PDB file of C-alpha atoms in Angstrom:
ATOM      1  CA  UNK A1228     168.859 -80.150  93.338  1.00 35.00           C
ATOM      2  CA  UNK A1229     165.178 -80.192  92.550  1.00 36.00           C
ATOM      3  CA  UNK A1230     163.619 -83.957  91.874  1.00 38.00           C
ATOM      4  CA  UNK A1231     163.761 -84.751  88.015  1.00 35.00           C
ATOM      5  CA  UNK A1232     159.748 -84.520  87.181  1.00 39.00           C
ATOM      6  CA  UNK A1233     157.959 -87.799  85.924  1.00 45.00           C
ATOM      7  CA  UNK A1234     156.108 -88.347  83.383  1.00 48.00           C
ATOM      8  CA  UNK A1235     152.010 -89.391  84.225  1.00 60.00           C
ATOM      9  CA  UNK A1236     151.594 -93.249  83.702  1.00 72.00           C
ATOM     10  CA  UNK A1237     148.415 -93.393  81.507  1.00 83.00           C
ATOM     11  CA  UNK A1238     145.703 -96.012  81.579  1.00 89.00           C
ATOM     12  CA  UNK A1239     147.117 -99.199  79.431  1.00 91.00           C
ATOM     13  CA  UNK A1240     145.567 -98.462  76.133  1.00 93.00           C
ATOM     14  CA  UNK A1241     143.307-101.577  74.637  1.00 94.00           C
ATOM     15  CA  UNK A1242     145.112-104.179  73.612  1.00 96.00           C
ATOM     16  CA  UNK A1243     145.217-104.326  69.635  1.00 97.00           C
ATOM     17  CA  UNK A1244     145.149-106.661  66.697  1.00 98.00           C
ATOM     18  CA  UNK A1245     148.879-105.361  65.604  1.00 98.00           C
ATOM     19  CA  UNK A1246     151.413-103.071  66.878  1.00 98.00           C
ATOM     20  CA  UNK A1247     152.499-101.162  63.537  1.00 98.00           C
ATOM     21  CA  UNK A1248     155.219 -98.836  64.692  1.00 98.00           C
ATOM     22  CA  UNK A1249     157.037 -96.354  62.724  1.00 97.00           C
ATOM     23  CA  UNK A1250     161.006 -96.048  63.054  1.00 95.00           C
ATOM     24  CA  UNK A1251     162.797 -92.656  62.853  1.00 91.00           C
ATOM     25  CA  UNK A1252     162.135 -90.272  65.602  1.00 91.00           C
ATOM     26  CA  UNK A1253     159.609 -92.794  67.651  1.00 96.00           C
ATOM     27  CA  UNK A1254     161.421 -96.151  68.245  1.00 97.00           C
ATOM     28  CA  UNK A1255     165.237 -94.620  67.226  1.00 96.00           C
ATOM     29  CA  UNK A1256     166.537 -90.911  67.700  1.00 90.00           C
ATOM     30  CA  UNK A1257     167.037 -90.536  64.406  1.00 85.00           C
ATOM     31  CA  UNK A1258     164.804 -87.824  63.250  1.00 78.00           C
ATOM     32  CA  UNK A1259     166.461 -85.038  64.536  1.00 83.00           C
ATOM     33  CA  UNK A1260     169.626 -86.824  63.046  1.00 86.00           C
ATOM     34  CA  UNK A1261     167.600 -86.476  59.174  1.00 88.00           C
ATOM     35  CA  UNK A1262     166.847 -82.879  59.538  1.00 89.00           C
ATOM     36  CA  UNK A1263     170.136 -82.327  60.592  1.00 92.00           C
ATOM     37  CA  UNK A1264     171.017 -83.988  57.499  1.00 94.00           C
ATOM     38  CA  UNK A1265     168.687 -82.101  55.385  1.00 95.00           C
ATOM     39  CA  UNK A1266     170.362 -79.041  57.379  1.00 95.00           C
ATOM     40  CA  UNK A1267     173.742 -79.642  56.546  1.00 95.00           C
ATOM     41  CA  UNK A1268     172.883 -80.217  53.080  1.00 96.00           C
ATOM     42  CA  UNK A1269     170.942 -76.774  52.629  1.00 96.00           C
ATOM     43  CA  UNK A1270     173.932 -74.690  54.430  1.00 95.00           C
ATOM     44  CA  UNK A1271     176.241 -76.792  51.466  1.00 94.00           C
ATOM     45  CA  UNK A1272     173.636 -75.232  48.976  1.00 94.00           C
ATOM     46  CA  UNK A1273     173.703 -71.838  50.443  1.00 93.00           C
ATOM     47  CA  UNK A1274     170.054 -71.767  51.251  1.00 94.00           C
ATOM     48  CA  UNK A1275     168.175 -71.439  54.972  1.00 93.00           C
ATOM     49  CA  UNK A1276     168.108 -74.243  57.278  1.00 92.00           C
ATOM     50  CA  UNK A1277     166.034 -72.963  60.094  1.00 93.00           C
ATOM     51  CA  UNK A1278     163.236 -74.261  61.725  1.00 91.00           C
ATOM     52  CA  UNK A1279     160.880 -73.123  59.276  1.00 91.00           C
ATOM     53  CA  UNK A1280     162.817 -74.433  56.478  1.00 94.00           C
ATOM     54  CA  UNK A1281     163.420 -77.579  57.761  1.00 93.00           C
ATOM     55  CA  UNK A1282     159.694 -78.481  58.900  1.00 89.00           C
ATOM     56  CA  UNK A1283     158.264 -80.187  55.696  1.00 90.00           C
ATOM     57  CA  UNK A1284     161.376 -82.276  55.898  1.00 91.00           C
ATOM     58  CA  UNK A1285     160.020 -83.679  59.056  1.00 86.00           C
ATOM     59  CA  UNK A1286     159.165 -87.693  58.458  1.00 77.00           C
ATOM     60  CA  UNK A1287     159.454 -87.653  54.790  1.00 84.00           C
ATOM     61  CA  UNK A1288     160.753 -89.934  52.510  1.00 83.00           C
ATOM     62  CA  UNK A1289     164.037 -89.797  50.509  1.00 86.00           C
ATOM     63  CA  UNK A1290     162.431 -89.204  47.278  1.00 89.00           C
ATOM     64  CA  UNK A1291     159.843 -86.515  48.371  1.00 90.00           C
ATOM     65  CA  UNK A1292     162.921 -84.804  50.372  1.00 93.00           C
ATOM     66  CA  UNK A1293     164.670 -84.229  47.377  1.00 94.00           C
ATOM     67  CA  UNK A1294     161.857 -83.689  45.369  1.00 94.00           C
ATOM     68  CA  UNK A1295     161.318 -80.867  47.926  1.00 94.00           C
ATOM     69  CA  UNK A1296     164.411 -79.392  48.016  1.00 96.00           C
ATOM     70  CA  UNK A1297     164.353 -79.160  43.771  1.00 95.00           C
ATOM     71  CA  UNK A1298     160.480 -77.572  44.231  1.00 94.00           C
ATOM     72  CA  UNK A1299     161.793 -74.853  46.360  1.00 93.00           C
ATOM     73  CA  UNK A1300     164.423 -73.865  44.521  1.00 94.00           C
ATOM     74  CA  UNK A1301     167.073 -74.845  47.963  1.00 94.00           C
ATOM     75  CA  UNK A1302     169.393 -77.050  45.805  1.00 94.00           C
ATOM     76  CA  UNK A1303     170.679 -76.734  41.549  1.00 93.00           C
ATOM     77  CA  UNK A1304     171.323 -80.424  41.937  1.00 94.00           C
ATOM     78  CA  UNK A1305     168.731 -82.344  40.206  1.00 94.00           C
ATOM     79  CA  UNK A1306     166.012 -84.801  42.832  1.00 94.00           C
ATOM     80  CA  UNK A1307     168.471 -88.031  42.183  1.00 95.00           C
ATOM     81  CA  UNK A1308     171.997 -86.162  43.238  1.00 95.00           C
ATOM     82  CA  UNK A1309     170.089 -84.411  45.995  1.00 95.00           C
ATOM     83  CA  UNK A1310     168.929 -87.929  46.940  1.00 94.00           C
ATOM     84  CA  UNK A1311     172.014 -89.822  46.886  1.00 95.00           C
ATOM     85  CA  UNK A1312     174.024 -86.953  49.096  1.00 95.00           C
ATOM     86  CA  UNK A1313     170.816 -87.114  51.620  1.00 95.00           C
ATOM     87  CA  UNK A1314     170.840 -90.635  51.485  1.00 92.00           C
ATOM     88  CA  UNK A1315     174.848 -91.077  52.118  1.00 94.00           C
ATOM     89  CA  UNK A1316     175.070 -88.909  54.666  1.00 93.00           C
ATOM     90  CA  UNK A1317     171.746 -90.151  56.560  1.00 90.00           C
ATOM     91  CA  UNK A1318     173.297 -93.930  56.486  1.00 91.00           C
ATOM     92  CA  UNK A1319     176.826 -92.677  57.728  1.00 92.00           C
ATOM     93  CA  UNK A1320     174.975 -91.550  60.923  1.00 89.00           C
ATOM     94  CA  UNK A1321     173.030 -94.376  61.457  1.00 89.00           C
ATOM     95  CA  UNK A1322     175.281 -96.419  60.829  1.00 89.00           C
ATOM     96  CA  UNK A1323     177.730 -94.543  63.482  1.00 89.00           C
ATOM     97  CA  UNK A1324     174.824 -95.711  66.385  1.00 87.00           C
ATOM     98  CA  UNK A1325     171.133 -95.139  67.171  1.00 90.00           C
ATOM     99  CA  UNK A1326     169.908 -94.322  70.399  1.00 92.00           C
ATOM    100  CA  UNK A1327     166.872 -95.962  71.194  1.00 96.00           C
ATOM    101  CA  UNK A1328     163.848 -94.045  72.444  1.00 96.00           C
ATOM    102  CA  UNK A1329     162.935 -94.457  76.399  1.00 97.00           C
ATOM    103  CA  UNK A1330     160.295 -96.675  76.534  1.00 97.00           C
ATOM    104  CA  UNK A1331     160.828 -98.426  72.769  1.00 97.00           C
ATOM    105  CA  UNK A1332     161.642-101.593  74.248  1.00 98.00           C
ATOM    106  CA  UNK A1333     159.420-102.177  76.808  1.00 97.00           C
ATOM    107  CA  UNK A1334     156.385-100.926  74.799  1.00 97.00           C
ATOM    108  CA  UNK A1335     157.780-103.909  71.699  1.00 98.00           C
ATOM    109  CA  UNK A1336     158.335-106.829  74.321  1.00 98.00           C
ATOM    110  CA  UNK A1337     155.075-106.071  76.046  1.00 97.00           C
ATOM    111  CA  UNK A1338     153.083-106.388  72.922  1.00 98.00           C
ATOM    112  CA  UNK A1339     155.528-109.410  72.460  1.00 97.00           C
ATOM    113  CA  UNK A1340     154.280-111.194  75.223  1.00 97.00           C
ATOM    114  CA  UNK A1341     151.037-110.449  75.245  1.00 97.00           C
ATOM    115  CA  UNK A1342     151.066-111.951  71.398  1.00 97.00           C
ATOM    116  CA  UNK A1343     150.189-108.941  69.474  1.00 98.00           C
ATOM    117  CA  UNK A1344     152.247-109.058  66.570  1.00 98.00           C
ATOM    118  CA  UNK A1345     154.250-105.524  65.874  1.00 98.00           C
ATOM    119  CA  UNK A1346     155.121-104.492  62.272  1.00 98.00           C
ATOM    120  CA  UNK A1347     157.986-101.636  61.729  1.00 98.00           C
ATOM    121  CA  UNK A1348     156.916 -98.976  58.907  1.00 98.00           C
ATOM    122  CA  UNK A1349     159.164 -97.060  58.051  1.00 96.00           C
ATOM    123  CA  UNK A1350     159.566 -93.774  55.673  1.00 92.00           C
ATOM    124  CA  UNK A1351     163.489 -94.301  55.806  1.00 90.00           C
ATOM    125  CA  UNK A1352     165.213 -96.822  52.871  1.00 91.00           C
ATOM    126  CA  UNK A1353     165.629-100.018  53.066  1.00 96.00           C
ATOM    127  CA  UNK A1354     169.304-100.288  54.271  1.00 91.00           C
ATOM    128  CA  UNK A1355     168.644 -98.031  56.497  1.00 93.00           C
ATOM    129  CA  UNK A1356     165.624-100.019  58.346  1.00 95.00           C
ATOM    130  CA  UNK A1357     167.915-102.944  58.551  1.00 96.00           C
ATOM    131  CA  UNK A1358     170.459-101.293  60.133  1.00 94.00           C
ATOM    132  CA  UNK A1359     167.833-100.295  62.672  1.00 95.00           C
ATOM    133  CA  UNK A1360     166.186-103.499  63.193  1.00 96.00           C
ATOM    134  CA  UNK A1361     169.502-105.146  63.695  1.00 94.00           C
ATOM    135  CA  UNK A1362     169.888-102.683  67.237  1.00 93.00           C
ATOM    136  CA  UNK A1363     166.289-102.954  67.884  1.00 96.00           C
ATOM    137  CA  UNK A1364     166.445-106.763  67.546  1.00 96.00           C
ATOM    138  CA  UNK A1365     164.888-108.321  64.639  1.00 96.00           C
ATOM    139  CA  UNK A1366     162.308-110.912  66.826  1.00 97.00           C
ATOM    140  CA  UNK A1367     160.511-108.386  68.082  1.00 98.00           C
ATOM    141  CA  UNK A1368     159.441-107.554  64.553  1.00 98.00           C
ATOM    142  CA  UNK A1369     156.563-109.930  62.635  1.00 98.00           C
ATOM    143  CA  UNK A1370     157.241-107.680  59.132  1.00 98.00           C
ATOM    144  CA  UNK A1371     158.000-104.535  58.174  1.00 98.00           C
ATOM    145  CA  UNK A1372     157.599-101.792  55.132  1.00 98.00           C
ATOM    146  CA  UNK A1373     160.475 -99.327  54.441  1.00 97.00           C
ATOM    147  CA  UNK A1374     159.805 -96.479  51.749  1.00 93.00           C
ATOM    148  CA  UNK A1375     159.756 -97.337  47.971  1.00 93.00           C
ATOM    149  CA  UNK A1376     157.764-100.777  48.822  1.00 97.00           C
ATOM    150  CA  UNK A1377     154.587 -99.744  48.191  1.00 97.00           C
ATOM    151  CA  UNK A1378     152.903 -97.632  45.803  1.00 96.00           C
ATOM    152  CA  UNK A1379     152.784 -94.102  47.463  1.00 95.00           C
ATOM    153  CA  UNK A1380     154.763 -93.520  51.217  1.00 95.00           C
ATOM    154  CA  UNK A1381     153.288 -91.472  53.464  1.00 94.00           C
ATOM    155  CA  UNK A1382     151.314 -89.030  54.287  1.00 95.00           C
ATOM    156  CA  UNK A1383     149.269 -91.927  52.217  1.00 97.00           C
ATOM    157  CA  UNK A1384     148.013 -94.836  53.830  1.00 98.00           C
ATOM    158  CA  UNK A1385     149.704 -97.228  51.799  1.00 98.00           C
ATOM    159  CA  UNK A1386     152.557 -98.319  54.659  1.00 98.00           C
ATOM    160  CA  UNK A1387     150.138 -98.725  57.236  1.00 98.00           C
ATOM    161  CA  UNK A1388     147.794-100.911  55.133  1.00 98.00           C
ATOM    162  CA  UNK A1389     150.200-102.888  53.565  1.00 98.00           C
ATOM    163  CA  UNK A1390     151.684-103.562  56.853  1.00 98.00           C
ATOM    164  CA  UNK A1391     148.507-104.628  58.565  1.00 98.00           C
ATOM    165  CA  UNK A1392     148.026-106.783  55.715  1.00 98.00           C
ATOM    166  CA  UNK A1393     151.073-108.912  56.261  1.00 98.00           C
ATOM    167  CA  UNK A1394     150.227-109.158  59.478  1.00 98.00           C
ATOM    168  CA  UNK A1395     146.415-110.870  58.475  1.00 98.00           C
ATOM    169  CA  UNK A1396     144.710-107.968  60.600  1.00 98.00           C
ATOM    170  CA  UNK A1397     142.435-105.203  59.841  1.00 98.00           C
ATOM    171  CA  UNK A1398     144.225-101.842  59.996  1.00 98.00           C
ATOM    172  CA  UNK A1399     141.300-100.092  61.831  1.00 98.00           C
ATOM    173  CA  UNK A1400     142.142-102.424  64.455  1.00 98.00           C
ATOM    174  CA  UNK A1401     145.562-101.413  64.816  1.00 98.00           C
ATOM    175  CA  UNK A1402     147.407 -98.780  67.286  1.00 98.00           C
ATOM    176  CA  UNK A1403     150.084 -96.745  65.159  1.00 98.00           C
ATOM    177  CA  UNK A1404     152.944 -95.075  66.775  1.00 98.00           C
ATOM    178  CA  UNK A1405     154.187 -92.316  65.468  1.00 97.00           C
ATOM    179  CA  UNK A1406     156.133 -88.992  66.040  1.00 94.00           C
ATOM    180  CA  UNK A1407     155.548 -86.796  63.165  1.00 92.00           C
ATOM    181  CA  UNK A1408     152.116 -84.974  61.473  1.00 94.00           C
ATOM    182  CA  UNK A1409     153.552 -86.834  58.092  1.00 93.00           C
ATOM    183  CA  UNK A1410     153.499 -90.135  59.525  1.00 95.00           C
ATOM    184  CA  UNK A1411     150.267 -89.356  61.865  1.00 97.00           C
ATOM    185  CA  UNK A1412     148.518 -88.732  58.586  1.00 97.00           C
ATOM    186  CA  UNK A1413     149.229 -92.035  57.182  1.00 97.00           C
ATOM    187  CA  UNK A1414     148.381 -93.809  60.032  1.00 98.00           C
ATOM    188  CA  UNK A1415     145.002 -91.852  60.211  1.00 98.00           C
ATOM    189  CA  UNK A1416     144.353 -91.991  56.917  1.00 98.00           C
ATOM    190  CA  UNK A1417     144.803 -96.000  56.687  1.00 98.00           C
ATOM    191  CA  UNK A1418     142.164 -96.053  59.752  1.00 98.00           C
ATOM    192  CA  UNK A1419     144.461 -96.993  62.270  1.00 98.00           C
ATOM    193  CA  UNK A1420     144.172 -95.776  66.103  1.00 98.00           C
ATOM    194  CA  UNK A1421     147.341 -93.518  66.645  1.00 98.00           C
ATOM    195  CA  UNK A1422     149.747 -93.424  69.717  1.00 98.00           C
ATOM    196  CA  UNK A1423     151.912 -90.137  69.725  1.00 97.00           C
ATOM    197  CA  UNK A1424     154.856 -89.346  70.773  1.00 96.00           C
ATOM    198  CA  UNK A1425     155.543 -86.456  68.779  1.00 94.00           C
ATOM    199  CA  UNK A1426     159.549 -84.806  67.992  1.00 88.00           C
ATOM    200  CA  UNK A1427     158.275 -81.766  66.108  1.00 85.00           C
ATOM    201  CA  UNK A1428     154.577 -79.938  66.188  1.00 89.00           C
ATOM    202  CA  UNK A1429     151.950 -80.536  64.722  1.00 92.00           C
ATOM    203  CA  UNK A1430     149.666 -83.724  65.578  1.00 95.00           C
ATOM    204  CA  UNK A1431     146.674 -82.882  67.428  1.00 92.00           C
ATOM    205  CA  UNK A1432     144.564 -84.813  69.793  1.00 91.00           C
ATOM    206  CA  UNK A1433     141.581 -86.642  68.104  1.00 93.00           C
ATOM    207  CA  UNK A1434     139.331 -89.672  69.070  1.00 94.00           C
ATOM    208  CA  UNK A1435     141.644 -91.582  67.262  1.00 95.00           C
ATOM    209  CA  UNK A1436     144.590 -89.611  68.742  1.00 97.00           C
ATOM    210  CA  UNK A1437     146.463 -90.156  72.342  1.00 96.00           C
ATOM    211  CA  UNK A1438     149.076 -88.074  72.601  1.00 96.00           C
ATOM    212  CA  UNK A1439     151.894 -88.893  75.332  1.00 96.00           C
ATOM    213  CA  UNK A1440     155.835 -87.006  75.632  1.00 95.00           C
ATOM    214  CA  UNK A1441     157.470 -90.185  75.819  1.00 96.00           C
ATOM    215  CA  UNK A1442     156.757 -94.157  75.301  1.00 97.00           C
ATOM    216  CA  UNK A1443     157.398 -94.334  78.882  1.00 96.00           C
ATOM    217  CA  UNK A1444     153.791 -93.169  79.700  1.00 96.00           C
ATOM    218  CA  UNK A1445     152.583 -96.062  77.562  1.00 94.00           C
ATOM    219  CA  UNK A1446     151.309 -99.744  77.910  1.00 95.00           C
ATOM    220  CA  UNK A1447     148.923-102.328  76.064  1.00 96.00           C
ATOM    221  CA  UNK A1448     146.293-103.535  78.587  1.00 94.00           C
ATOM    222  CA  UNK A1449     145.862-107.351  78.808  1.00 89.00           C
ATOM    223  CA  UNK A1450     142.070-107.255  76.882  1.00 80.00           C
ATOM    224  CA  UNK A1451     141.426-106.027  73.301  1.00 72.00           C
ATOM    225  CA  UNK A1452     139.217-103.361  72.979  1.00 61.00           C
TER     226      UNK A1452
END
């Protein structure tokens, strides 16, 4: 059998002012777990669910799946039945067990020790993040921001700002992770430099942008940048 290929170790990336790290799909498999979700919900419908279909879905919030799903014409149930079916479902699995990303872990307890302070932000609900943060481990979190607590969720900044806000910090001097063009945007938009790991296409290299496969290629270096 041929040797199971590693992934390149990068340079430790500059140590920053907060770790603001979003949840589903970066820190948790759960994103593929949400489309298939949205999936199952669409075959229920009798509409699509391929690939194509399913993208927009990718990283968005309850509300503005649902929303979606009405827009499109893919459901005759009106945004706050399509939301509650999502929304049941989506908890069941989580609530069933999360795998946590390679890498999640280490990348949390090294910014841990090195005293950055890490923030989760989160598109997902409420109950759902702290069903999450209870397998992650709650004290490796300083706050966090699940959807519907500020006024817009992403693609707009909002999440990432508020977040880096708790946290006393300035959200240009922040490193976002994220998996998802939806969530990339946010982080972007609020200023913030942008680790990606991504689970679906779409994010792009930038100066702002360092894309990796997996959290296992990354690390905070011991100096700020």
């Amino acid at each position: 059998m041929p040797p199971v290929p590693q992934h390149a170790q990068l340079p430790p990336l500059p140590r920053p002012a907060a770790l603001l790290c979003d949840m589903d799909g970066t820190l948790v498999d759960t994103e593929h777990a949400w489309l298939d979700t949205v999936a199952g919900f669409l075959r229920t419908q009798g509409s699509p669910a391929d690939a194509g279909t399913l993208a927009p879905f990718a990283g968005a919030a309850l509300a503005d799946a649902a929303g979606l799903l009405v827009r499109d014409g893919l459901t005759t149930l009106s945004p706050a039945q399509a939301a509650a079916r999502l929304d049941r479902e989506f908890t069941a699995r989580v609530a069933a067990g999360v795998a946590v990303q390679p890498g999640a872990l280490r990348l949390l307890d090294r910014a841990r020790a090195l005293g950055v302070p890490t923030a989760l932000v989160t598109a997902s609900e409420r109950h759902v993040a702290d069903l999450v943060l209870d397998t992650l481990g709650r004290h490796r979190f300083d706050t966090s921001v699940a959807s519907g607590e500020t006024e817009r969720g992403k693609p707009h900044p909002d999440p990432y700002l508020a977040a880096a806000a708790a946290l006393g910090v300035a959200a240009p001097d922040c490193l976002a992770v994220e998996d998802t063009p939806t969530g990339a945007a946010a982080a972007l938009a609020a200023g913030c430099r942008l680790l990606a790991v991504p689970s679906v296409p779409g994010i792009e290299p930038g100066p702002r942008t360092v894309l990796v496969t997996s959290l296992t290629e990354a690390d905070l270096a011991d100096t700020a940048r």
